[in-house]
Amino acid sequence: MSYGVAALGVLASADAGTVYGALDRPAWAPPAWLFGPVWTALYATIGIAAWLVWRHPDRNRVRTALIWWSLQLALNLAWTPLFFAARQYGLALLDILLLLAALSTTMARFRRLSLPAALLLVPYLLWVAFASALNASIWHLNTCASAAAAIPTAA
C-alpha cells in the first residue's frame, strides 16, 4: 500500500522537478534529485513497519494502529497534489503539519505493538519534519514575501 501511495504521488507530481526548480527556496533546500531516493527508502520502511504491526495477535489494537497508519498515508498522498499541482503552499503546509501529528500518533500506537515498527518510522518522522520546515520556508518565500512586496508603501 505504501508503494501504491508512492505511485499515485508520482502521477500527481509529473512536473515536480520543474515546479521545484522555479521556486524561491532557502539555501538549505536539498536538490530535486534527492527526493526520489529518499522517498523510495522511506516508503519501504513505512510498509515494513505496518507489516510488523499487522503480524501482532491483538487484532483490535492492530486495527486502531493501522487506521492511524492509513490516515497518515492519506495525508502524505494529499500533500503532493496540493503542493505541486495546485501550488497551494499554505494548504500543503497545513496538510504536512496534520501528517506530522498523525504520524506521531501512528508511532505511539505502533510502539505498543512493535518497537522495531515504531523505530522504522523515525527516519520518516525526521524527513517529514524537515519537509515541513522546507514547505513553510517555500510558502513564505513564494507567497507571503511576494504578497508583502506587492503592497504599496506610503511615501
mmCIF file of C-alpha atoms in Angstrom:
data_model
loop_
_atom_site.group_PDB
_atom_site.id
_atom_site.type_symbol
_atom_site.label_atom_id
_atom_site.label_comp_id
_atom_site.label_asym_id
_atom_site.label_seq_id
_atom_site.Cartn_x
_atom_site.Cartn_y
_atom_site.Cartn_z
ATOM 1 C CA MET A 1 0.000 0.000 0.000
ATOM 2 C CA SER A 2 2.819 2.431 0.762
ATOM 3 C CA TYR A 3 4.260 1.974 -2.728
ATOM 4 C CA GLY A 4 0.756 2.455 -4.149
ATOM 5 C CA VAL A 5 0.697 5.862 -2.488
ATOM 6 C CA ALA A 6 4.166 6.499 -3.888
ATOM 7 C CA ALA A 7 2.955 5.634 -7.406
ATOM 8 C CA LEU A 8 -0.037 7.962 -7.087
ATOM 9 C CA GLY A 9 2.283 10.660 -5.777
ATOM 10 C CA VAL A 10 4.491 10.274 -8.844
ATOM 11 C CA LEU A 11 1.464 10.716 -11.101
ATOM 12 C CA ALA A 12 0.413 13.833 -9.172
ATOM 13 C CA SER A 13 3.890 15.320 -9.407
ATOM 14 C CA ALA A 14 4.815 14.742 -13.037
ATOM 15 C CA ASP A 15 6.234 18.271 -13.298
ATOM 16 C CA ALA A 16 7.567 18.427 -9.723
ATOM 17 C CA GLY A 17 11.173 18.986 -10.813
ATOM 18 C CA THR A 18 10.186 21.948 -12.952
ATOM 19 C CA VAL A 19 7.938 23.422 -10.261
ATOM 20 C CA TYR A 20 10.550 22.894 -7.539
ATOM 21 C CA GLY A 21 13.294 24.389 -9.718
ATOM 22 C CA ALA A 22 11.228 27.514 -10.391
ATOM 23 C CA LEU A 23 10.511 28.197 -6.716
ATOM 24 C CA ASP A 24 12.403 30.570 -4.485
ATOM 25 C CA ARG A 25 13.961 28.136 -1.998
ATOM 26 C CA PRO A 26 16.054 28.593 1.112
ATOM 27 C CA ALA A 27 19.801 27.996 0.798
ATOM 28 C CA TRP A 28 19.438 24.775 2.803
ATOM 29 C CA ALA A 29 16.886 23.223 0.408
ATOM 30 C CA PRO A 30 18.052 19.866 -0.970
ATOM 31 C CA PRO A 31 18.486 19.337 -4.711
ATOM 32 C CA ALA A 32 15.463 17.947 -6.559
ATOM 33 C CA TRP A 33 17.232 14.653 -7.401
ATOM 34 C CA LEU A 34 17.469 13.727 -3.708
ATOM 35 C CA PHE A 35 13.718 13.384 -3.118
ATOM 36 C CA GLY A 36 13.200 10.233 -5.219
ATOM 37 C CA PRO A 37 15.821 8.069 -3.479
ATOM 38 C CA VAL A 38 14.829 9.320 -0.024
ATOM 39 C CA TRP A 39 11.132 8.614 -0.568
ATOM 40 C CA THR A 40 11.872 5.207 -2.091
ATOM 41 C CA ALA A 41 13.694 4.172 1.077
ATOM 42 C CA LEU A 42 11.101 5.749 3.358
ATOM 43 C CA TYR A 43 8.165 4.029 1.664
ATOM 44 C CA ALA A 44 9.953 0.709 2.186
ATOM 45 C CA THR A 45 10.293 1.357 5.925
ATOM 46 C CA ILE A 46 6.689 2.577 6.134
ATOM 47 C CA GLY A 47 5.477 -0.672 4.565
ATOM 48 C CA ILE A 48 7.711 -2.921 6.662
ATOM 49 C CA ALA A 49 6.608 -1.129 9.851
ATOM 50 C CA ALA A 50 2.943 -1.749 9.004
ATOM 51 C CA TRP A 51 3.694 -5.412 8.248
ATOM 52 C CA LEU A 52 5.390 -5.836 11.629
ATOM 53 C CA VAL A 53 2.329 -4.379 13.376
ATOM 54 C CA TRP A 54 -0.113 -6.370 11.237
ATOM 55 C CA ARG A 55 1.526 -9.586 12.497
ATOM 56 C CA HIS A 56 0.699 -8.780 16.158
ATOM 57 C CA PRO A 57 -2.034 -11.056 17.613
ATOM 58 C CA ASP A 58 -4.100 -8.299 19.291
ATOM 59 C CA ARG A 59 -6.380 -7.562 16.323
ATOM 60 C CA ASN A 60 -8.245 -4.659 17.999
ATOM 61 C CA ARG A 61 -5.043 -2.752 18.755
ATOM 62 C CA VAL A 62 -3.658 -3.645 15.335
ATOM 63 C CA ARG A 63 -6.800 -2.293 13.669
ATOM 64 C CA THR A 64 -6.549 1.020 15.537
ATOM 65 C CA ALA A 65 -2.833 1.342 14.787
ATOM 66 C CA LEU A 66 -3.370 0.620 11.094
ATOM 67 C CA ILE A 67 -6.222 3.128 10.896
ATOM 68 C CA TRP A 68 -3.746 5.780 12.091
ATOM 69 C CA TRP A 69 -1.169 4.425 9.636
ATOM 70 C CA SER A 70 -3.707 4.723 6.816
ATOM 71 C CA LEU A 71 -4.631 8.257 7.869
ATOM 72 C CA GLN A 72 -1.036 9.439 7.839
ATOM 73 C CA LEU A 73 -0.542 7.772 4.463
ATOM 74 C CA ALA A 74 -3.627 9.565 3.083
ATOM 75 C CA LEU A 75 -2.272 12.892 4.355
ATOM 76 C CA ASN A 76 1.068 12.024 2.763
ATOM 77 C CA LEU A 77 -0.704 11.365 -0.541
ATOM 78 C CA ALA A 78 -2.688 14.624 -0.349
ATOM 79 C CA TRP A 79 0.424 16.768 0.059
ATOM 80 C CA THR A 80 1.881 16.187 -3.417
ATOM 81 C CA PRO A 81 -1.067 17.452 -5.493
ATOM 82 C CA LEU A 82 -1.605 20.334 -3.057
ATOM 83 C CA PHE A 83 1.998 21.468 -3.328
ATOM 84 C CA PHE A 84 2.955 20.658 -6.927
ATOM 85 C CA ALA A 85 -0.274 20.539 -8.953
ATOM 86 C CA ALA A 86 -2.387 23.147 -7.137
ATOM 87 C CA ARG A 87 0.609 25.151 -5.864
ATOM 88 C CA GLN A 88 -1.282 25.758 -2.659
ATOM 89 C CA TYR A 89 1.761 26.011 -0.402
ATOM 90 C CA GLY A 90 -0.215 27.146 2.644
ATOM 91 C CA LEU A 91 -2.707 24.271 2.368
ATOM 92 C CA ALA A 92 0.181 21.885 1.751
ATOM 93 C CA LEU A 93 1.791 23.180 4.954
ATOM 94 C CA LEU A 94 -1.427 22.566 6.895
ATOM 95 C CA ASP A 95 -1.588 19.068 5.409
ATOM 96 C CA ILE A 96 2.012 18.226 6.309
ATOM 97 C CA LEU A 97 1.529 19.501 9.874
ATOM 98 C CA LEU A 98 -1.513 17.229 10.183
ATOM 99 C CA LEU A 99 0.660 14.451 8.727
ATOM 100 C CA LEU A 100 3.224 15.048 11.479
ATOM 101 C CA ALA A 101 0.514 14.750 14.130
ATOM 102 C CA ALA A 102 -0.975 11.605 12.570
ATOM 103 C CA LEU A 103 2.478 10.079 12.123
ATOM 104 C CA SER A 104 3.360 10.787 15.758
ATOM 105 C CA THR A 105 0.151 9.076 16.848
ATOM 106 C CA THR A 106 0.882 6.181 14.492
ATOM 107 C CA MET A 107 4.322 5.768 16.007
ATOM 108 C CA ALA A 108 2.890 5.778 19.535
ATOM 109 C CA ARG A 109 0.326 3.132 18.528
ATOM 110 C CA PHE A 110 2.976 1.077 16.749
ATOM 111 C CA ARG A 111 5.290 1.293 19.777
ATOM 112 C CA ARG A 112 2.686 -0.527 21.883
ATOM 113 C CA LEU A 113 2.705 -3.403 19.413
ATOM 114 C CA SER A 114 6.238 -3.474 17.991
ATOM 115 C CA LEU A 115 9.212 -1.355 18.987
ATOM 116 C CA PRO A 116 11.026 -2.162 15.705
ATOM 117 C CA ALA A 117 7.976 -0.940 13.755
ATOM 118 C CA ALA A 118 7.952 2.357 15.632
ATOM 119 C CA LEU A 119 11.703 2.761 15.183
ATOM 120 C CA LEU A 120 11.409 2.133 11.446
ATOM 121 C CA LEU A 121 9.228 5.250 11.263
ATOM 122 C CA VAL A 122 11.792 7.545 12.935
ATOM 123 C CA PRO A 123 13.594 8.476 9.669
ATOM 124 C CA TYR A 124 10.197 9.177 8.097
ATOM 125 C CA LEU A 125 9.238 11.441 11.008
ATOM 126 C CA LEU A 126 12.544 13.306 10.744
ATOM 127 C CA TRP A 127 12.187 13.728 6.974
ATOM 128 C CA VAL A 128 8.580 14.951 7.296
ATOM 129 C CA ALA A 129 9.655 17.425 9.994
ATOM 130 C CA PHE A 130 12.397 18.690 7.670
ATOM 131 C CA ALA A 131 9.932 18.811 4.768
ATOM 132 C CA SER A 132 7.526 20.802 6.954
ATOM 133 C CA ALA A 133 10.194 23.431 7.587
ATOM 134 C CA LEU A 134 11.046 23.473 3.879
ATOM 135 C CA ASN A 135 7.354 23.791 2.948
ATOM 136 C CA ALA A 136 6.940 26.693 5.410
ATOM 137 C CA SER A 137 10.006 28.425 4.021
ATOM 138 C CA ILE A 138 8.895 27.970 0.408
ATOM 139 C CA TRP A 139 5.404 29.226 1.275
ATOM 140 C CA HIS A 140 6.905 32.298 2.897
ATOM 141 C CA LEU A 141 9.380 32.987 0.099
ATOM 142 C CA ASN A 142 6.907 32.436 -2.750
ATOM 143 C CA THR A 143 3.594 33.588 -1.327
ATOM 144 C CA CYS A 144 3.919 35.699 1.793
ATOM 145 C CA ALA A 145 7.076 37.561 0.781
ATOM 146 C CA SER A 146 5.802 38.317 -2.733
ATOM 147 C CA ALA A 147 2.434 39.464 -1.352
ATOM 148 C CA ALA A 148 4.191 41.782 1.100
ATOM 149 C CA ALA A 149 6.337 43.197 -1.700
ATOM 150 C CA ALA A 150 3.215 43.970 -3.741
ATOM 151 C CA ILE A 151 1.716 46.174 -1.022
ATOM 152 C CA PRO A 152 2.366 49.808 -1.864
ATOM 153 C CA THR A 153 4.099 51.810 0.812
ATOM 154 C CA ALA A 154 3.142 55.336 1.793
ATOM 155 C CA ALA A 155 5.545 57.982 0.523
#
